[in-house]
Amino acid sequence: ILSNCCLMGMDAHQSVTGSFGESFDDFMQGAEHFFTAFFLLEFCLRTKAFGFQSLKPTSSEGRSNCLDAVLALICGVLVTWVVPLVAALVGFDGSGGFARTLTVLRVIRLA
């Protein structure tokens, strides 16, 4: 999580200053896919080990697990893989500002 936060900070710096160069953007896309796959794997393993009952928000731990799952699935899988795929299929080429905003929500996982 901390590595992902550091890379998001570097990505924000790159967006503002452009000081890391063009190859950094390619690196960041690869890192985004790596972290999305890692968080998805973590979610799958946690669900396999503890079952879907651990995601029920009836306890403090359940609420934490539920929030983690929402962040991993929506801010990760949906924004990183599903939305770009659908956008490519329908021919939409947006700036990605909304997607970038949702990605920053992953920092909540540190709390």
PDB file of N, CA, C and O in Angstrom, residues 57-98:
ATOM      1  N   PRO A  57     -20.864  -5.897   6.974  1.00  0.00           N
ATOM      2  CA  PRO A  57     -20.510  -4.739   7.816  1.00  0.00           C
ATOM      3  C   PRO A  57     -21.227  -4.719   9.159  1.00  0.00           C
ATOM      4  O   PRO A  57     -21.691  -3.680   9.618  1.00  0.00           O
ATOM      5  N   THR A  58     -21.307  -5.855   9.825  1.00  0.00           N
ATOM      6  CA  THR A  58     -21.980  -5.904  11.121  1.00  0.00           C
ATOM      7  C   THR A  58     -21.015  -5.715  12.283  1.00  0.00           C
ATOM      8  O   THR A  58     -21.444  -5.507  13.406  1.00  0.00           O
ATOM      9  N   SER A  59     -19.728  -5.793  12.013  1.00  0.00           N
ATOM     10  CA  SER A  59     -18.724  -5.589  13.059  1.00  0.00           C
ATOM     11  C   SER A  59     -17.679  -4.608  12.543  1.00  0.00           C
ATOM     12  O   SER A  59     -17.658  -4.255  11.370  1.00  0.00           O
ATOM     13  N   SER A  60     -16.809  -4.191  13.416  1.00  0.00           N
ATOM     14  CA  SER A  60     -15.749  -3.264  13.029  1.00  0.00           C
ATOM     15  C   SER A  60     -14.837  -3.889  11.979  1.00  0.00           C
ATOM     16  O   SER A  60     -14.475  -3.260  10.985  1.00  0.00           O
ATOM     17  N   GLU A  61     -14.473  -5.141  12.189  1.00  0.00           N
ATOM     18  CA  GLU A  61     -13.604  -5.834  11.238  1.00  0.00           C
ATOM     19  C   GLU A  61     -14.325  -6.060   9.908  1.00  0.00           C
ATOM     20  O   GLU A  61     -13.741  -5.926   8.835  1.00  0.00           O
ATOM     21  N   GLY A  62     -15.617  -6.374   9.982  1.00  0.00           N
ATOM     22  CA  GLY A  62     -16.402  -6.569   8.769  1.00  0.00           C
ATOM     23  C   GLY A  62     -16.518  -5.292   7.954  1.00  0.00           C
ATOM     24  O   GLY A  62     -16.443  -5.312   6.730  1.00  0.00           O
ATOM     25  N   ARG A  63     -16.710  -4.152   8.643  1.00  0.00           N
ATOM     26  CA  ARG A  63     -16.772  -2.870   7.932  1.00  0.00           C
ATOM     27  C   ARG A  63     -15.444  -2.548   7.272  1.00  0.00           C
ATOM     28  O   ARG A  63     -15.397  -2.058   6.147  1.00  0.00           O
ATOM     29  N   SER A  64     -14.353  -2.854   7.959  1.00  0.00           N
ATOM     30  CA  SER A  64     -13.029  -2.624   7.393  1.00  0.00           C
ATOM     31  C   SER A  64     -12.806  -3.495   6.160  1.00  0.00           C
ATOM     32  O   SER A  64     -12.308  -3.020   5.141  1.00  0.00           O
ATOM     33  N   ASN A  65     -13.184  -4.758   6.250  1.00  0.00           N
ATOM     34  CA  ASN A  65     -13.048  -5.670   5.112  1.00  0.00           C
ATOM     35  C   ASN A  65     -13.933  -5.243   3.948  1.00  0.00           C
ATOM     36  O   ASN A  65     -13.535  -5.320   2.790  1.00  0.00           O
ATOM     37  N   CYS A  66     -15.145  -4.789   4.259  1.00  0.00           N
ATOM     38  CA  CYS A  66     -16.075  -4.352   3.222  1.00  0.00           C
ATOM     39  C   CYS A  66     -15.533  -3.111   2.509  1.00  0.00           C
ATOM     40  O   CYS A  66     -15.578  -3.033   1.274  1.00  0.00           O
ATOM     41  N   LEU A  67     -15.023  -2.152   3.264  1.00  0.00           N
ATOM     42  CA  LEU A  67     -14.453  -0.950   2.668  1.00  0.00           C
ATOM     43  C   LEU A  67     -13.247  -1.311   1.804  1.00  0.00           C
ATOM     44  O   LEU A  67     -13.097  -0.792   0.693  1.00  0.00           O
ATOM     45  N   ASP A  68     -12.419  -2.200   2.297  1.00  0.00           N
ATOM     46  CA  ASP A  68     -11.249  -2.643   1.534  1.00  0.00           C
ATOM     47  C   ASP A  68     -11.675  -3.299   0.224  1.00  0.00           C
ATOM     48  O   ASP A  68     -11.082  -3.053  -0.826  1.00  0.00           O
ATOM     49  N   ALA A  69     -12.715  -4.128   0.277  1.00  0.00           N
ATOM     50  CA  ALA A  69     -13.203  -4.795  -0.931  1.00  0.00           C
ATOM     51  C   ALA A  69     -13.765  -3.784  -1.923  1.00  0.00           C
ATOM     52  O   ALA A  69     -13.497  -3.871  -3.128  1.00  0.00           O
ATOM     53  N   VAL A  70     -14.526  -2.800  -1.434  1.00  0.00           N
ATOM     54  CA  VAL A  70     -15.089  -1.782  -2.323  1.00  0.00           C
ATOM     55  C   VAL A  70     -13.974  -0.993  -2.990  1.00  0.00           C
ATOM     56  O   VAL A  70     -14.009  -0.739  -4.198  1.00  0.00           O
ATOM     57  N   LEU A  71     -12.967  -0.617  -2.214  1.00  0.00           N
ATOM     58  CA  LEU A  71     -11.856   0.142  -2.790  1.00  0.00           C
ATOM     59  C   LEU A  71     -11.083  -0.681  -3.809  1.00  0.00           C
ATOM     60  O   LEU A  71     -10.717  -0.178  -4.873  1.00  0.00           O
ATOM     61  N   ALA A  72     -10.837  -1.942  -3.498  1.00  0.00           N
ATOM     62  CA  ALA A  72     -10.083  -2.789  -4.424  1.00  0.00           C
ATOM     63  C   ALA A  72     -10.863  -3.057  -5.706  1.00  0.00           C
ATOM     64  O   ALA A  72     -10.301  -3.015  -6.802  1.00  0.00           O
ATOM     65  N   LEU A  73     -12.166  -3.278  -5.576  1.00  0.00           N
ATOM     66  CA  LEU A  73     -12.957  -3.630  -6.746  1.00  0.00           C
ATOM     67  C   LEU A  73     -13.368  -2.417  -7.576  1.00  0.00           C
ATOM     68  O   LEU A  73     -13.299  -2.457  -8.800  1.00  0.00           O
ATOM     69  N   ILE A  74     -13.781  -1.345  -6.918  1.00  0.00           N
ATOM     70  CA  ILE A  74     -14.242  -0.172  -7.670  1.00  0.00           C
ATOM     71  C   ILE A  74     -13.070   0.697  -8.102  1.00  0.00           C
ATOM     72  O   ILE A  74     -12.912   1.014  -9.284  1.00  0.00           O
ATOM     73  N   CYS A  75     -12.239   1.095  -7.149  1.00  0.00           N
ATOM     74  CA  CYS A  75     -11.114   1.979  -7.495  1.00  0.00           C
ATOM     75  C   CYS A  75     -10.014   1.224  -8.222  1.00  0.00           C
ATOM     76  O   CYS A  75      -9.202   1.827  -8.909  1.00  0.00           O
ATOM     77  N   GLY A  76      -9.980  -0.058  -8.072  1.00  0.00           N
ATOM     78  CA  GLY A  76      -8.945  -0.839  -8.738  1.00  0.00           C
ATOM     79  C   GLY A  76      -9.434  -1.453 -10.026  1.00  0.00           C
ATOM     80  O   GLY A  76      -9.169  -0.950 -11.109  1.00  0.00           O
ATOM     81  N   VAL A  77     -10.183  -2.524  -9.907  1.00  0.00           N
ATOM     82  CA  VAL A  77     -10.586  -3.307 -11.075  1.00  0.00           C
ATOM     83  C   VAL A  77     -11.467  -2.493 -12.024  1.00  0.00           C
ATOM     84  O   VAL A  77     -11.210  -2.439 -13.225  1.00  0.00           O
ATOM     85  N   LEU A  78     -12.479  -1.835 -11.489  1.00  0.00           N
ATOM     86  CA  LEU A  78     -13.401  -1.094 -12.340  1.00  0.00           C
ATOM     87  C   LEU A  78     -12.695   0.036 -13.085  1.00  0.00           C
ATOM     88  O   LEU A  78     -12.802   0.165 -14.299  1.00  0.00           O
ATOM     89  N   VAL A  79     -11.949   0.853 -12.348  1.00  0.00           N
ATOM     90  CA  VAL A  79     -11.318   2.031 -12.949  1.00  0.00           C
ATOM     91  C   VAL A  79     -10.116   1.657 -13.816  1.00  0.00           C
ATOM     92  O   VAL A  79      -9.894   2.253 -14.864  1.00  0.00           O
ATOM     93  N   THR A  80      -9.352   0.671 -13.400  1.00  0.00           N
ATOM     94  CA  THR A  80      -8.122   0.329 -14.127  1.00  0.00           C
ATOM     95  C   THR A  80      -8.366  -0.567 -15.327  1.00  0.00           C
ATOM     96  O   THR A  80      -7.708  -0.408 -16.359  1.00  0.00           O
ATOM     97  N   TRP A  81      -9.312  -1.497 -15.217  1.00  0.00           N
ATOM     98  CA  TRP A  81      -9.493  -2.472 -16.288  1.00  0.00           C
ATOM     99  C   TRP A  81     -10.827  -2.332 -17.017  1.00  0.00           C
ATOM    100  O   TRP A  81     -10.859  -2.369 -18.244  1.00  0.00           O
ATOM    101  N   VAL A  82     -11.926  -2.214 -16.298  1.00  0.00           N
ATOM    102  CA  VAL A  82     -13.240  -2.256 -16.935  1.00  0.00           C
ATOM    103  C   VAL A  82     -13.551  -0.963 -17.693  1.00  0.00           C
ATOM    104  O   VAL A  82     -13.931  -1.006 -18.864  1.00  0.00           O
ATOM    105  N   VAL A  83     -13.404   0.181 -17.041  1.00  0.00           N
ATOM    106  CA  VAL A  83     -13.725   1.458 -17.690  1.00  0.00           C
ATOM    107  C   VAL A  83     -12.865   1.697 -18.937  1.00  0.00           C
ATOM    108  O   VAL A  83     -13.411   2.055 -19.985  1.00  0.00           O
ATOM    109  N   PRO A  84     -11.539   1.497 -18.884  1.00  0.00           N
ATOM    110  CA  PRO A  84     -10.761   1.681 -20.122  1.00  0.00           C
ATOM    111  C   PRO A  84     -11.160   0.703 -21.234  1.00  0.00           C
ATOM    112  O   PRO A  84     -11.149   1.074 -22.410  1.00  0.00           O
ATOM    113  N   LEU A  85     -11.515  -0.527 -20.866  1.00  0.00           N
ATOM    114  CA  LEU A  85     -11.937  -1.498 -21.869  1.00  0.00           C
ATOM    115  C   LEU A  85     -13.232  -1.046 -22.535  1.00  0.00           C
ATOM    116  O   LEU A  85     -13.339  -1.043 -23.763  1.00  0.00           O
ATOM    117  N   VAL A  86     -14.198  -0.632 -21.735  1.00  0.00           N
ATOM    118  CA  VAL A  86     -15.470  -0.161 -22.288  1.00  0.00           C
ATOM    119  C   VAL A  86     -15.244   1.103 -23.113  1.00  0.00           C
ATOM    120  O   VAL A  86     -15.813   1.255 -24.201  1.00  0.00           O
ATOM    121  N   ALA A  87     -14.407   2.011 -22.610  1.00  0.00           N
ATOM    122  CA  ALA A  87     -14.118   3.243 -23.350  1.00  0.00           C
ATOM    123  C   ALA A  87     -13.473   2.933 -24.695  1.00  0.00           C
ATOM    124  O   ALA A  87     -13.794   3.561 -25.707  1.00  0.00           O
ATOM    125  N   ALA A  88     -12.591   1.968 -24.732  1.00  0.00           N
ATOM    126  CA  ALA A  88     -11.947   1.594 -25.995  1.00  0.00           C
ATOM    127  C   ALA A  88     -12.947   0.953 -26.954  1.00  0.00           C
ATOM    128  O   ALA A  88     -12.894   1.183 -28.159  1.00  0.00           O
ATOM    129  N   LEU A  89     -13.861   0.167 -26.408  1.00  0.00           N
ATOM    130  CA  LEU A  89     -14.855  -0.498 -27.252  1.00  0.00           C
ATOM    131  C   LEU A  89     -15.838   0.491 -27.877  1.00  0.00           C
ATOM    132  O   LEU A  89     -16.279   0.301 -29.008  1.00  0.00           O
ATOM    133  N   VAL A  90     -16.179   1.557 -27.125  1.00  0.00           N
ATOM    134  CA  VAL A  90     -17.138   2.529 -27.660  1.00  0.00           C
ATOM    135  C   VAL A  90     -16.448   3.713 -28.309  1.00  0.00           C
ATOM    136  O   VAL A  90     -17.097   4.605 -28.829  1.00  0.00           O
ATOM    137  N   GLY A  91     -15.114   3.752 -28.256  1.00  0.00           N
ATOM    138  CA  GLY A  91     -14.366   4.801 -28.931  1.00  0.00           C
ATOM    139  C   GLY A  91     -14.255   6.096 -28.157  1.00  0.00           C
ATOM    140  O   GLY A  91     -14.010   7.144 -28.735  1.00  0.00           O
ATOM    141  N   PHE A  92     -14.412   6.051 -26.828  1.00  0.00           N
ATOM    142  CA  PHE A  92     -14.299   7.254 -26.012  1.00  0.00           C
ATOM    143  C   PHE A  92     -12.857   7.448 -25.597  1.00  0.00           C
ATOM    144  O   PHE A  92     -12.207   6.520 -25.148  1.00  0.00           O
ATOM    145  N   ASP A  93     -12.354   8.673 -25.741  1.00  0.00           N
ATOM    146  CA  ASP A  93     -10.973   8.983 -25.343  1.00  0.00           C
ATOM    147  C   ASP A  93     -10.994  10.208 -24.440  1.00  0.00           C
ATOM    148  O   ASP A  93     -10.740  11.319 -24.872  1.00  0.00           O
ATOM    149  N   GLY A  94     -11.317   9.999 -23.157  1.00  0.00           N
ATOM    150  CA  GLY A  94     -11.388  11.102 -22.205  1.00  0.00           C
ATOM    151  C   GLY A  94     -10.042  11.369 -21.579  1.00  0.00           C
ATOM    152  O   GLY A  94      -9.059  10.676 -21.798  1.00  0.00           O
ATOM    153  N   SER A  95      -9.987  12.396 -20.764  1.00  0.00           N
ATOM    154  CA  SER A  95      -8.731  12.789 -20.123  1.00  0.00           C
ATOM    155  C   SER A  95      -8.361  11.868 -18.977  1.00  0.00           C
ATOM    156  O   SER A  95      -7.224  11.818 -18.561  1.00  0.00           O
ATOM    157  N   GLY A  96      -9.325  11.139 -18.432  1.00  0.00           N
ATOM    158  CA  GLY A  96      -9.033  10.238 -17.326  1.00  0.00           C
ATOM    159  C   GLY A  96      -8.995  10.920 -15.973  1.00  0.00           C
ATOM    160  O   GLY A  96      -8.567  10.336 -15.002  1.00  0.00           O
ATOM    161  N   GLY A  97      -9.451  12.165 -15.898  1.00  0.00           N
ATOM    162  CA  GLY A  97      -9.438  12.893 -14.632  1.00  0.00           C
ATOM    163  C   GLY A  97     -10.297  12.238 -13.571  1.00  0.00           C
ATOM    164  O   GLY A  97      -9.918  12.127 -12.418  1.00  0.00           O
ATOM    165  N   PHE A  98     -11.483  11.767 -13.965  1.00  0.00           N
ATOM    166  CA  PHE A  98     -12.374  11.107 -13.029  1.00  0.00           C
ATOM    167  C   PHE A  98     -11.759   9.808 -12.538  1.00  0.00           C
ATOM    168  O   PHE A  98     -11.794   9.499 -11.348  1.00  0.00           O
TER     169      PHE A  98
END
